[in-house]
Amino acid sequence: MHDELTQVDIDKMKEELQHRIQVLRPQLIEEVKVARSFGDLSENFEYKAAKREKNRNDSRIRYLQNMIKTAVVIDPAAAGGGIALFDKVTFYVEDDDAEETIQLVTTLRQDALKGLISKESPVGKALLGRKEGDRVRIQVSDSFGYYVQIRKVEKTGEDPDIPISTF
């Protein structure tokens, strides 16, 4: 499976990858060496912690390399005049009698707590390409869905300051 990402996403991943390989990896290897010199490894918390951080960094490096290798670069504006990637959308949730504002982003930049919703999510899939005034059904699962009415669409364009997700 390929992730659809923008060129900004790819550039951010390459920047992080370079930092992790050239700066973090040598530091973490040195920390493991220093902690190993403290003696008995079976009771050496510093060694275990340093090794865990080194392994976490190596895992992130592999993840970034794989994402870059398999990504499909997309144009964030390609939605044919409707809601596109990086647009801010205000909609009315009929069941909750509440209004909500979100911004559609790539999967790599999603953060639901900040209102950054992936275009791959049920909400993102339902809203992409739609227009202000449309009534849209958001199908969360086979047995649950709800209706929203799109009230406002703000064409914001891609914001390079939105960070990529980490783990």
GROMACS .gro file of C-alpha atoms in nm:
model
  167
    1MET     CA    1   0.000   0.000   0.000
    2HIS     CA    2   0.122   0.347  -0.084
    3ASP     CA    3   0.061   0.655   0.126
    4GLU     CA    4  -0.051   0.963  -0.063
    5LEU     CA    5   0.168   1.246   0.063
    6THR     CA    6   0.259   1.595  -0.053
    7GLN     CA    7   0.610   1.701  -0.147
    8VAL     CA    8   0.625   1.900   0.180
    9ASP     CA    9   0.555   1.575   0.372
   10ILE     CA   10   0.839   1.401   0.186
   11ASP     CA   11   1.077   1.691   0.249
   12LYS     CA   12   0.991   1.695   0.621
   13MET     CA   13   1.053   1.320   0.645
   14LYS     CA   14   1.388   1.353   0.464
   15GLU     CA   15   1.490   1.632   0.701
   16GLU     CA   16   1.397   1.425   1.008
   17LEU     CA   17   1.569   1.118   0.863
   18GLN     CA   18   1.891   1.309   0.803
   19HIS     CA   19   1.885   1.447   1.160
   20ARG     CA   20   1.820   1.103   1.310
   21ILE     CA   21   2.102   0.939   1.110
   22GLN     CA   22   2.367   1.210   1.131
   23VAL     CA   23   2.301   1.361   1.475
   24LEU     CA   24   2.088   1.135   1.696
   25ARG     CA   25   2.230   0.796   1.601
   26PRO     CA   26   2.594   0.881   1.694
   27GLN     CA   27   2.477   1.039   2.023
   28LEU     CA   28   2.267   0.737   2.114
   29ILE     CA   29   2.544   0.491   2.025
   30GLU     CA   30   2.780   0.686   2.252
   31GLU     CA   31   2.521   0.681   2.534
   32VAL     CA   32   2.494   0.302   2.503
   33LYS     CA   33   2.875   0.270   2.520
   34VAL     CA   34   2.898   0.493   2.828
   35ALA     CA   35   2.612   0.312   3.004
   36ARG     CA   36   2.768  -0.028   2.921
   37SER     CA   37   3.086   0.081   3.099
   38PHE     CA   38   2.893   0.118   3.427
   39GLY     CA   39   2.922  -0.255   3.488
   40ASP     CA   40   2.675  -0.542   3.538
   41LEU     CA   41   2.430  -0.521   3.247
   42SER     CA   42   2.160  -0.727   3.422
   43GLU     CA   43   2.102  -0.449   3.678
   44ASN     CA   44   2.212  -0.152   3.470
   45PHE     CA   45   1.906   0.069   3.415
   46GLU     CA   46   2.106   0.333   3.228
   47TYR     CA   47   2.219   0.073   2.975
   48LYS     CA   48   1.865  -0.057   2.921
   49ALA     CA   49   1.727   0.296   2.881
   50ALA     CA   50   2.003   0.398   2.638
   51LYS     CA   51   1.954   0.080   2.436
   52ARG     CA   52   1.577   0.137   2.425
   53GLU     CA   53   1.625   0.494   2.292
   54LYS     CA   54   1.874   0.374   2.031
   55ASN     CA   55   1.631   0.103   1.916
   56ARG     CA   56   1.345   0.353   1.905
   57ASN     CA   57   1.553   0.585   1.686
   58ASP     CA   58   1.653   0.297   1.456
   59SER     CA   59   1.287   0.197   1.426
   60ARG     CA   60   1.185   0.552   1.332
   61ILE     CA   61   1.467   0.564   1.073
   62ARG     CA   62   1.336   0.243   0.910
   63TYR     CA   63   0.980   0.378   0.917
   64LEU     CA   64   1.080   0.707   0.750
   65GLN     CA   65   1.291   0.530   0.487
   66ASN     CA   66   1.000   0.301   0.401
   67MET     CA   67   0.750   0.588   0.389
   68ILE     CA   68   0.973   0.790   0.156
   69LYS     CA   69   1.038   0.489  -0.067
   70THR     CA   70   0.670   0.392  -0.105
   71ALA     CA   71   0.498   0.733  -0.100
   72VAL     CA   72   0.294   0.860  -0.390
   73VAL     CA   73   0.331   1.238  -0.426
   74ILE     CA   74  -0.002   1.414  -0.471
   75ASP     CA   75  -0.109   1.769  -0.552
   76PRO     CA   76  -0.288   1.909  -0.245
   77ALA     CA   77  -0.513   2.134  -0.458
   78ALA     CA   78  -0.653   1.863  -0.688
   79ALA     CA   79  -1.020   1.837  -0.585
   80GLY     CA   80  -1.205   1.992  -0.879
   81GLY     CA   81  -1.333   2.302  -0.701
   82GLY     CA   82  -1.475   2.123  -0.397
   83ILE     CA   83  -1.318   2.069  -0.057
   84ALA     CA   84  -0.950   1.988  -0.103
   85LEU     CA   85  -0.659   1.882   0.109
   86PHE     CA   86  -0.562   2.144   0.374
   87ASP     CA   87  -0.898   2.327   0.353
   88LYS     CA   88  -1.059   2.428   0.681
   89VAL     CA   89  -1.417   2.305   0.692
   90THR     CA   90  -1.691   2.410   0.933
   91PHE     CA   91  -1.988   2.177   0.944
   92TYR     CA   92  -2.301   2.126   1.150
   93VAL     CA   93  -2.347   1.784   1.311
   94GLU     CA   94  -2.722   1.723   1.306
   95ASP     CA   95  -2.730   1.450   1.575
   96ASP     CA   96  -2.530   1.660   1.824
   97ASP     CA   97  -2.678   2.000   1.730
   98ALA     CA   98  -2.320   2.128   1.726
   99GLU     CA   99  -2.082   2.296   1.485
  100GLU     CA  100  -1.729   2.171   1.432
  101THR     CA  101  -1.429   2.303   1.240
  102ILE     CA  102  -1.157   2.075   1.109
  103GLN     CA  103  -0.870   2.093   0.862
  104LEU     CA  104  -0.816   1.807   0.616
  105VAL     CA  105  -0.456   1.690   0.610
  106THR     CA  106  -0.248   1.396   0.490
  107THR     CA  107  -0.235   1.089   0.713
  108LEU     CA  108   0.118   1.180   0.816
  109ARG     CA  109   0.005   1.510   0.973
  110GLN     CA  110  -0.320   1.405   1.140
  111ASP     CA  111  -0.385   1.512   1.500
  112ALA     CA  112  -0.752   1.487   1.596
  113LEU     CA  113  -0.699   1.679   1.921
  114LYS     CA  114  -0.588   1.981   1.715
  115GLY     CA  115  -0.863   1.943   1.455
  116LEU     CA  116  -0.627   1.802   1.192
  117ILE     CA  117  -0.824   1.520   1.032
  118SER     CA  118  -0.680   1.275   0.780
  119LYS     CA  119  -0.824   1.266   0.431
  120GLU     CA  120  -0.830   0.886   0.479
  121SER     CA  121  -1.063   0.902   0.781
  122PRO     CA  122  -1.440   0.857   0.742
  123VAL     CA  123  -1.489   1.233   0.784
  124GLY     CA  124  -1.212   1.317   0.538
  125LYS     CA  125  -1.334   1.073   0.274
  126ALA     CA  126  -1.691   1.201   0.303
  127LEU     CA  127  -1.597   1.571   0.279
  128LEU     CA  128  -1.334   1.567   0.003
  129GLY     CA  129  -1.471   1.716  -0.318
  130ARG     CA  130  -1.795   1.839  -0.157
  131LYS     CA  131  -1.912   2.201  -0.153
  132GLU     CA  132  -2.047   2.451   0.096
  133GLY     CA  133  -2.416   2.381   0.165
  134ASP     CA  134  -2.393   2.008   0.091
  135ARG     CA  135  -2.552   1.762   0.333
  136VAL     CA  136  -2.316   1.466   0.371
  137ARG     CA  137  -2.349   1.128   0.541
  138ILE     CA  138  -2.037   1.023   0.730
  139GLN     CA  139  -2.031   0.645   0.754
  140VAL     CA  140  -1.811   0.551   1.051
  141SER     CA  141  -1.882   0.177   1.044
  142ASP     CA  142  -2.129  -0.063   0.886
  143SER     CA  143  -2.377   0.005   1.164
  144PHE     CA  144  -2.313   0.372   1.244
  145GLY     CA  145  -2.321   0.691   1.042
  146TYR     CA  146  -2.442   1.047   1.081
  147TYR     CA  147  -2.526   1.352   0.872
  148VAL     CA  148  -2.345   1.684   0.862
  149GLN     CA  149  -2.414   2.000   0.670
  150ILE     CA  150  -2.113   2.188   0.534
  151ARG     CA  151  -2.143   2.550   0.644
  152LYS     CA  152  -1.809   2.707   0.552
  153VAL     CA  153  -1.503   2.613   0.348
  154GLU     CA  154  -1.184   2.813   0.388
  155LYS     CA  155  -0.924   2.753   0.117
  156THR     CA  156  -0.604   2.770   0.320
  157GLY     CA  157  -0.356   2.584   0.104
  158GLU     CA  158  -0.078   2.368   0.242
  159ASP     CA  159   0.074   2.493   0.566
  160PRO     CA  160   0.435   2.370   0.590
  161ASP     CA  161   0.432   2.449   0.964
  162ILE     CA  162   0.197   2.160   1.038
  163PRO     CA  163   0.438   1.897   1.176
  164ILE     CA  164   0.448   1.534   1.072
  165SER     CA  165   0.340   1.279   1.329
  166THR     CA  166   0.589   1.096   1.545
  167PHE     CA  167   0.551   0.786   1.755
   0.00000   0.00000   0.00000
